[in-house]
Tab-separated table of N, CA, C and O in Angstrom:
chain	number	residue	atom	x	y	z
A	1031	UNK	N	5.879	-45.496	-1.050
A	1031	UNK	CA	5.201	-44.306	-1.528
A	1031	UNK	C	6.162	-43.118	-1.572
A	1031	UNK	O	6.237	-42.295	-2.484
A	1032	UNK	N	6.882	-43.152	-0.454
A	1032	UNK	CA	7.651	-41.880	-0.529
A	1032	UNK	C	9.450	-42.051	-1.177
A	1032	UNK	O	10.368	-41.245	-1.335
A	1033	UNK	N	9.316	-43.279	-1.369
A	1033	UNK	CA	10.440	-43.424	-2.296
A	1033	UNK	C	9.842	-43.518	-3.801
A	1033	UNK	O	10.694	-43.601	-4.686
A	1034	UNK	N	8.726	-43.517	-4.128
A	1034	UNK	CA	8.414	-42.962	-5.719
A	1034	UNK	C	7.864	-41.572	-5.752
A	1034	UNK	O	7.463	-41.056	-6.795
A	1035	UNK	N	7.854	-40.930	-4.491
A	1035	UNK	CA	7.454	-39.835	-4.761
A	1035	UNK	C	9.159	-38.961	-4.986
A	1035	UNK	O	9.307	-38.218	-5.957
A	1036	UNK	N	9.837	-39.091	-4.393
A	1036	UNK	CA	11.397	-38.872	-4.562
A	1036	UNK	C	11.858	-39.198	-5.861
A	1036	UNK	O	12.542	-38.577	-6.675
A	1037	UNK	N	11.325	-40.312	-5.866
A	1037	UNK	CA	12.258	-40.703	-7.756
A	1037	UNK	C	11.444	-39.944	-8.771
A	1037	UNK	O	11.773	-39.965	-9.957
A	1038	UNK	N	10.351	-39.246	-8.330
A	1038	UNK	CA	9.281	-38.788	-9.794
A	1038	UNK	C	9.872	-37.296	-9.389
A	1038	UNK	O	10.225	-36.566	-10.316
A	1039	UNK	N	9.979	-36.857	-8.117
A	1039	UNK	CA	10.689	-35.313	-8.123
A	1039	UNK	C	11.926	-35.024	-8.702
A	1039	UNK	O	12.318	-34.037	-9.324
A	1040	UNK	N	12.668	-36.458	-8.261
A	1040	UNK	CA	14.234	-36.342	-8.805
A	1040	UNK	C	13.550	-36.136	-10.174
A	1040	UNK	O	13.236	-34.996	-10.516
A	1041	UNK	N	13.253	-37.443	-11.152
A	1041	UNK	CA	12.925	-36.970	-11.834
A	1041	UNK	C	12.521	-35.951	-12.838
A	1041	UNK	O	12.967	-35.949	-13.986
A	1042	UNK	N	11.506	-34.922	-12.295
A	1042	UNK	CA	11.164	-33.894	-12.763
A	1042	UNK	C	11.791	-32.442	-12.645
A	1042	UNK	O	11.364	-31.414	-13.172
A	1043	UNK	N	12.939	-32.600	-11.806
A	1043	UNK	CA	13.340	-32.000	-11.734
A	1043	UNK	C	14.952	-31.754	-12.795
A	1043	UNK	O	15.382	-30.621	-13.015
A	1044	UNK	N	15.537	-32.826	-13.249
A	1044	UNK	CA	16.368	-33.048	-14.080
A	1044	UNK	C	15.781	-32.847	-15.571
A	1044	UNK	O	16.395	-32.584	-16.605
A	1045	UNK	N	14.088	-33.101	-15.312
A	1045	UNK	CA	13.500	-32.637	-16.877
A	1045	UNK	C	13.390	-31.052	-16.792
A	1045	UNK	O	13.915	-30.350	-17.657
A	1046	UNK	N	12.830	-30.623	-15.934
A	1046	UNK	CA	13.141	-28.901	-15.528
A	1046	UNK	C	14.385	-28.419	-16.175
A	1046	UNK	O	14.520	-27.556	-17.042
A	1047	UNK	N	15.077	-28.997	-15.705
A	1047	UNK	CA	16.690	-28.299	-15.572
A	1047	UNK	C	17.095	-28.765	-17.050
A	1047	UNK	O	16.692	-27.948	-17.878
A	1048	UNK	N	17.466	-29.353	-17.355
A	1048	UNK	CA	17.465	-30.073	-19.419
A	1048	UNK	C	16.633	-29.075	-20.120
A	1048	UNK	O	17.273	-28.483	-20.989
A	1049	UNK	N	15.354	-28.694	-20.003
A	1049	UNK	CA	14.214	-28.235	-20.760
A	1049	UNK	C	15.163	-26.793	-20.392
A	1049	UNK	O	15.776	-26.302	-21.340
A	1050	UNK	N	15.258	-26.246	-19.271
A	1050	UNK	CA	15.799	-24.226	-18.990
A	1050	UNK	C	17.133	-24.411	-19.297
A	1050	UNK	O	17.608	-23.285	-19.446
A	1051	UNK	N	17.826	-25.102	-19.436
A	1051	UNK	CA	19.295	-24.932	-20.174
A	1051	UNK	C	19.262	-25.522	-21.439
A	1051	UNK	O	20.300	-25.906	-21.978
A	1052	UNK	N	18.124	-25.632	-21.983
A	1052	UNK	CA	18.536	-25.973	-23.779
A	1052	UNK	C	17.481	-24.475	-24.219
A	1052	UNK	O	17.763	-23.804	-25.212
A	1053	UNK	N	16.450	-24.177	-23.440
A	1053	UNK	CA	16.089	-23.136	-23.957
A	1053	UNK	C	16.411	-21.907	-23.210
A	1053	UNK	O	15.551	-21.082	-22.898
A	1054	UNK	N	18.124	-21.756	-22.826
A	1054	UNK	CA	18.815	-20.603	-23.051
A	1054	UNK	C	19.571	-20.338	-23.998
A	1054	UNK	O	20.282	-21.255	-24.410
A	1055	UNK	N	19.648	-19.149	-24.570
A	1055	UNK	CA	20.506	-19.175	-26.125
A	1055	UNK	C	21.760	-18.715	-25.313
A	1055	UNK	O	21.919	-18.588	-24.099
A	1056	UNK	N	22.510	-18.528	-26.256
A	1056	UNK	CA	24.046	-18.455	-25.928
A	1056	UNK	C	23.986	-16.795	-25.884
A	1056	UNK	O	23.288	-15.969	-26.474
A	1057	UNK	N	25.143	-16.694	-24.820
A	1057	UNK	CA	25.574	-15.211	-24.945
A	1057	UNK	C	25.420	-14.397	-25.929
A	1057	UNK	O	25.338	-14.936	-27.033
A	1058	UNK	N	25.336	-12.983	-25.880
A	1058	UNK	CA	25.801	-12.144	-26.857
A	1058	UNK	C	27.219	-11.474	-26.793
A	1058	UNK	O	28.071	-11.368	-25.911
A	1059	UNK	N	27.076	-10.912	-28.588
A	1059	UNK	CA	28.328	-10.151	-28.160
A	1059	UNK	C	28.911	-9.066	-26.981
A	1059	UNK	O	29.964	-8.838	-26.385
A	1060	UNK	N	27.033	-8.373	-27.072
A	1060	UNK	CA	27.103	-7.297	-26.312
A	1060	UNK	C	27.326	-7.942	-24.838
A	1060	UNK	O	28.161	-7.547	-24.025
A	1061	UNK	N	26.811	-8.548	-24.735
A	1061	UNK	CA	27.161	-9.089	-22.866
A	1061	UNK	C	28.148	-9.245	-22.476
A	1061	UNK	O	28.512	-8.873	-21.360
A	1062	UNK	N	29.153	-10.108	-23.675
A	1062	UNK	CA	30.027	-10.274	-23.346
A	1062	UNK	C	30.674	-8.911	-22.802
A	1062	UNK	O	30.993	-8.512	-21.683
A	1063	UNK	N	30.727	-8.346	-24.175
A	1063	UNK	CA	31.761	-6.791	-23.894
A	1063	UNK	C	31.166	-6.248	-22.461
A	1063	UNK	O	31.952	-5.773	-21.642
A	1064	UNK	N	29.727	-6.330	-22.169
A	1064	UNK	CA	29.545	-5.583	-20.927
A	1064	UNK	C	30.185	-6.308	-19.357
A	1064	UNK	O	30.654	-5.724	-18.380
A	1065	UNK	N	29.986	-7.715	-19.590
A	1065	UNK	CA	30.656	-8.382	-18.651
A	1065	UNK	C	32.251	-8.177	-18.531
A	1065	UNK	O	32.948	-8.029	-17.527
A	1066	UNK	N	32.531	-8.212	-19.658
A	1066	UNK	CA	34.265	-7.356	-19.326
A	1066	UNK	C	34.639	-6.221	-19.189
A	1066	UNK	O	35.723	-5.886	-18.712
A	1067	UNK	N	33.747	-5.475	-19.610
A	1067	UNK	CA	33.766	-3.806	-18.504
A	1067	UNK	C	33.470	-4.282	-17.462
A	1067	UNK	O	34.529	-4.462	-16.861
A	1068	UNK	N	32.589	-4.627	-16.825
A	1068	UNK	CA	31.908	-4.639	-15.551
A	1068	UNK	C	33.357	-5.445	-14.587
A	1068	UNK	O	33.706	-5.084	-13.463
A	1069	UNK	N	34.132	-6.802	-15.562
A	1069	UNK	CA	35.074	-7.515	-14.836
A	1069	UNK	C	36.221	-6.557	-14.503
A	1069	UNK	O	36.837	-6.720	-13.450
A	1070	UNK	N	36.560	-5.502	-15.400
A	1070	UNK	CA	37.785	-4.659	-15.762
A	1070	UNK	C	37.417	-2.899	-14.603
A	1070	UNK	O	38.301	-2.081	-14.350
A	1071	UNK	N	36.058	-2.787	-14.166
A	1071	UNK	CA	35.702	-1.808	-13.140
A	1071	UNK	C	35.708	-2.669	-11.695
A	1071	UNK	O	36.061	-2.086	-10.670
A	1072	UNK	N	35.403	-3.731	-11.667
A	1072	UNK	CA	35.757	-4.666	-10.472
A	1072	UNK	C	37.313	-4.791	-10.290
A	1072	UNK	O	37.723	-4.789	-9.129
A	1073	UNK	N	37.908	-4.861	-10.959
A	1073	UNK	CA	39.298	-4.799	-10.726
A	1073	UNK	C	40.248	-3.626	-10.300
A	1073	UNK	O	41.241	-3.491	-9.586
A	1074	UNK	N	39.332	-2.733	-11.207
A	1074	UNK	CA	39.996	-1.437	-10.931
A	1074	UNK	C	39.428	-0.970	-9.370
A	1074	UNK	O	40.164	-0.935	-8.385
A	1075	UNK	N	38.163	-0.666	-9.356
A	1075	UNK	CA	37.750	-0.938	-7.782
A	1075	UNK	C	38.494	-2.046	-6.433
A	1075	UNK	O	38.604	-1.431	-5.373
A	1076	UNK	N	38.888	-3.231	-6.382
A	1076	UNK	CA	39.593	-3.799	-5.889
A	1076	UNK	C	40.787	-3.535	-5.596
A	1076	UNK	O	41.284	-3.962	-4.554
A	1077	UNK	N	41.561	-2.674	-6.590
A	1077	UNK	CA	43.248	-1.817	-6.449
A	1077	UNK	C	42.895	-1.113	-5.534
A	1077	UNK	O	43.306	-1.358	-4.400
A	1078	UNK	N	42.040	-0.052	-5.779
A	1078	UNK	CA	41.222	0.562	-5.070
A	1078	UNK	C	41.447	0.898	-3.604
A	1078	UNK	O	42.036	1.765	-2.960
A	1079	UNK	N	40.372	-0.681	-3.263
A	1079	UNK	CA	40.117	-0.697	-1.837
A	1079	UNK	C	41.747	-1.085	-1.461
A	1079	UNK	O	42.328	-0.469	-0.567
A	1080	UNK	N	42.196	-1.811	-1.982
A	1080	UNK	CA	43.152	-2.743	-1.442
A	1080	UNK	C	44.320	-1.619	-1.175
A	1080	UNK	O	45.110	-1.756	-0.241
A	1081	UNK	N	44.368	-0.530	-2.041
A	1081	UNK	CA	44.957	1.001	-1.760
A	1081	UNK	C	44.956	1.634	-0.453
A	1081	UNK	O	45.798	1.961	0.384
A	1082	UNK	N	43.386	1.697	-0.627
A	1082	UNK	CA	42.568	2.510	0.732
A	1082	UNK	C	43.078	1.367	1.837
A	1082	UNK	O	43.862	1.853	2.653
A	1083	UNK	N	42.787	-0.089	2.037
A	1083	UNK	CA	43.045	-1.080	3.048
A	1083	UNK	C	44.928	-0.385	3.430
A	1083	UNK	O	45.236	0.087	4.525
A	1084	UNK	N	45.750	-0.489	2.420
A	1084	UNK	CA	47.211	-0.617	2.845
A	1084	UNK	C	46.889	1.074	3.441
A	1084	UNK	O	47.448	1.178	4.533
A	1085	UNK	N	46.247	2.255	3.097
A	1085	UNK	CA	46.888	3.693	3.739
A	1085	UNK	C	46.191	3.625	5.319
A	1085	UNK	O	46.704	4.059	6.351
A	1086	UNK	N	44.845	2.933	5.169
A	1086	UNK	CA	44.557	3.197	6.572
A	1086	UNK	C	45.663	2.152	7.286
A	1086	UNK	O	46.054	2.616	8.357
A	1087	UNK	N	46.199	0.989	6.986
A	1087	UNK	CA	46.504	0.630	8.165
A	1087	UNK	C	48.026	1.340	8.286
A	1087	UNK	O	48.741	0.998	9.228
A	1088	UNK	N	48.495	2.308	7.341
A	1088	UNK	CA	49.834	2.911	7.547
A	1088	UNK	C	49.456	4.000	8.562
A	1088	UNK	O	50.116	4.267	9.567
A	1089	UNK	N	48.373	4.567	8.200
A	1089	UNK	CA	47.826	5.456	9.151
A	1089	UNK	C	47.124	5.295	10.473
A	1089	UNK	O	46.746	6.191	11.228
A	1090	UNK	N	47.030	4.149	10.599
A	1090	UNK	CA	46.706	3.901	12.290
A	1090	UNK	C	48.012	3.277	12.561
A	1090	UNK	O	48.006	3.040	13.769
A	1091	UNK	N	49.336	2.819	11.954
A	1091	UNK	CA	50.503	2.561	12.692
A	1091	UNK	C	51.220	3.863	12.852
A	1091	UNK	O	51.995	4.023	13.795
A	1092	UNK	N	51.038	4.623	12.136
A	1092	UNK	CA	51.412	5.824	12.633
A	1092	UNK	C	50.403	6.884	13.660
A	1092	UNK	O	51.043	7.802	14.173
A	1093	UNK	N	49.142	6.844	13.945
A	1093	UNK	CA	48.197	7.004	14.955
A	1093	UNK	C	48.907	6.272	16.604
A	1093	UNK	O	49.071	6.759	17.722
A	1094	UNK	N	49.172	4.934	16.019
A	1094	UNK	CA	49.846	4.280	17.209
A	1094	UNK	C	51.477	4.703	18.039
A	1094	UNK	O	51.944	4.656	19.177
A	1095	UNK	N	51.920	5.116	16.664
A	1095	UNK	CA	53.215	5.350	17.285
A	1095	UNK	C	53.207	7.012	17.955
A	1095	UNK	O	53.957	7.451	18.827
A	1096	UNK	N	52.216	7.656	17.304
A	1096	UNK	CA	51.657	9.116	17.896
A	1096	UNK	C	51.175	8.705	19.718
A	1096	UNK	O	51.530	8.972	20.866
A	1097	UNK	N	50.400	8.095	19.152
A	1097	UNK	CA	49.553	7.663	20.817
A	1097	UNK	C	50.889	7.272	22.307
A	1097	UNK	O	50.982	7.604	23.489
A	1098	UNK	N	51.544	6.579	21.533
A	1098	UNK	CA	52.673	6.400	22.665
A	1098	UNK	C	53.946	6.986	22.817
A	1098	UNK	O	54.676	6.573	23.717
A	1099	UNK	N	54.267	7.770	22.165
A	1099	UNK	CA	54.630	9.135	22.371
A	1099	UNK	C	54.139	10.135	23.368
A	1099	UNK	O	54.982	10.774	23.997
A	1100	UNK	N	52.837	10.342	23.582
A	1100	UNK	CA	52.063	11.025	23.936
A	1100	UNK	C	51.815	10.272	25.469
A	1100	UNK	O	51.383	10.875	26.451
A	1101	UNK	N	52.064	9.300	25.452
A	1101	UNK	CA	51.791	7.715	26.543
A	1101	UNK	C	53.334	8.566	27.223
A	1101	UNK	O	53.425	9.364	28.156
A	1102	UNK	N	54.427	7.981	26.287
A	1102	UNK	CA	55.476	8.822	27.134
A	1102	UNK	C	55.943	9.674	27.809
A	1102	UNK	O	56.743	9.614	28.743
A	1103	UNK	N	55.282	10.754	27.187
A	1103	UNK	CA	55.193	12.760	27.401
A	1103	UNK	C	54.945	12.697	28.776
A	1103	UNK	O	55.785	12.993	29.625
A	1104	UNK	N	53.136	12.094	29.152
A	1104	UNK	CA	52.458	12.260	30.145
A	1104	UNK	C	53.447	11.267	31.270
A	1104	UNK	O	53.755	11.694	32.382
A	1105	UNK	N	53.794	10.129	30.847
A	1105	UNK	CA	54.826	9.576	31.971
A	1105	UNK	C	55.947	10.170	32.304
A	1105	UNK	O	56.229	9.944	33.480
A	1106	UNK	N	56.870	10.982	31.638
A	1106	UNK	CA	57.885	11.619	31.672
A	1106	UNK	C	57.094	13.123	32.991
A	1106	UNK	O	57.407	13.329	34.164
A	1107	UNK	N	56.206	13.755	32.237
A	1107	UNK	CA	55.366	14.905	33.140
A	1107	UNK	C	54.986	14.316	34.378
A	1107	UNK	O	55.337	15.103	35.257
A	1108	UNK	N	54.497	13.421	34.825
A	1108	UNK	CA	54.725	12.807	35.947
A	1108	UNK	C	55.706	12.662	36.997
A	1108	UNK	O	55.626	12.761	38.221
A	1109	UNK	N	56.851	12.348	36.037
A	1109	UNK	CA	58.029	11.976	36.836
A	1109	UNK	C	58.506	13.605	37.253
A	1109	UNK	O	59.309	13.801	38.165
A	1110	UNK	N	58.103	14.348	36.724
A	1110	UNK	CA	58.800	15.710	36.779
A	1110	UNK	C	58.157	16.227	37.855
A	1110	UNK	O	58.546	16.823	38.859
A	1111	UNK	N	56.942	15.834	37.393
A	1111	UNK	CA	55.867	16.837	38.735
A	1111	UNK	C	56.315	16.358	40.211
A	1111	UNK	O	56.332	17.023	41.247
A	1112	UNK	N	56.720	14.821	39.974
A	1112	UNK	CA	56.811	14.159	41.346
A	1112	UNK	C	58.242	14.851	41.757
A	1112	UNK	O	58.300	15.288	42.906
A	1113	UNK	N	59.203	14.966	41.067
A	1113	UNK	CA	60.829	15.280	41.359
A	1113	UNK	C	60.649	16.873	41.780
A	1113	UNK	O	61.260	17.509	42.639
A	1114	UNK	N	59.815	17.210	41.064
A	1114	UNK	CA	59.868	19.116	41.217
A	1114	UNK	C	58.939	19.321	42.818
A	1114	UNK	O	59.265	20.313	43.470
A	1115	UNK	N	58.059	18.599	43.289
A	1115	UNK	CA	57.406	18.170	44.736
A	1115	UNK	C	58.477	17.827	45.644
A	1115	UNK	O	58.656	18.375	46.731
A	1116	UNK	N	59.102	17.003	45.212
A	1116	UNK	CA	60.021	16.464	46.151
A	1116	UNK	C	61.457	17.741	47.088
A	1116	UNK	O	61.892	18.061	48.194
A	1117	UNK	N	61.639	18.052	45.341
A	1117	UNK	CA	62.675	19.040	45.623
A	1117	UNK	C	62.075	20.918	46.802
A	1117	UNK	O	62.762	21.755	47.389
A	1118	UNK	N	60.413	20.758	46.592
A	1118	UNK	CA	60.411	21.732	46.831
A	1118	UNK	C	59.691	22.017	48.444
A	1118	UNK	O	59.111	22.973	48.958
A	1119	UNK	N	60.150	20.395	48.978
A	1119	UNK	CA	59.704	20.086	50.135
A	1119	UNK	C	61.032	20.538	50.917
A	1119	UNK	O	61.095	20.428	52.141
C-alpha cells in the first residue's frame, strides 16, 4: 500500500513539475536587462563591502598597534614611579 502510494506521489509529482515548467514562458527582454543591473549593483556593492572589510581591518591593526603603545607608556610609568620611590627613600 505504501509503496503505491509513493510511486503515485512520485508520480504526480514529476506530472506537477513537467505541466509548471512547460507553462513558463521564456524570459523577457526586460528581465533580462533588469537582472543585469541588479547583477552589475551586486557587484558594485560587493567592491564595496570588500573595501569597507579591507579599511576596518587596517584600522583595528592600527587600533592594535595604538593599544600597545599605550600597554608600553603605562609599563614604562610604572617602572619610573617604582625607581623615583626607591630613589626617594
Amino acid at each position: 500500500m505504501t509503496r503505491n502510494f509513493s510511486l503515485v506521489s512520485g508520480l504526480s509529482l514529476i506530472m506537477f513539475s513537467a505541466f509548471f515548467f512547460s507553462a513558463c514562458s521564456g524570459v523577457s527582454e526586460e528581465q533580462l536587462i533588469a537582472l543585469n543591473k541588479k547583477k552589475q549593483e551586486v557587484q558594485k556593492l560587493e567592491l564595496q563591502a570588500n573595501g569597507l572589510k579591507d579599511e576596518r581591518a587596517r584600522l583595528e591593526k592600527e587600533l592594535a598597534e595604538k593599544n600597545k603603545k599605550i600597554e608600553d607608556c603605562n609599563k614604562l610609568k610604572q617602572e619610573v614611579k617604582a625607581n623615583l620611590s626607591q630613589i626617594k627613600k
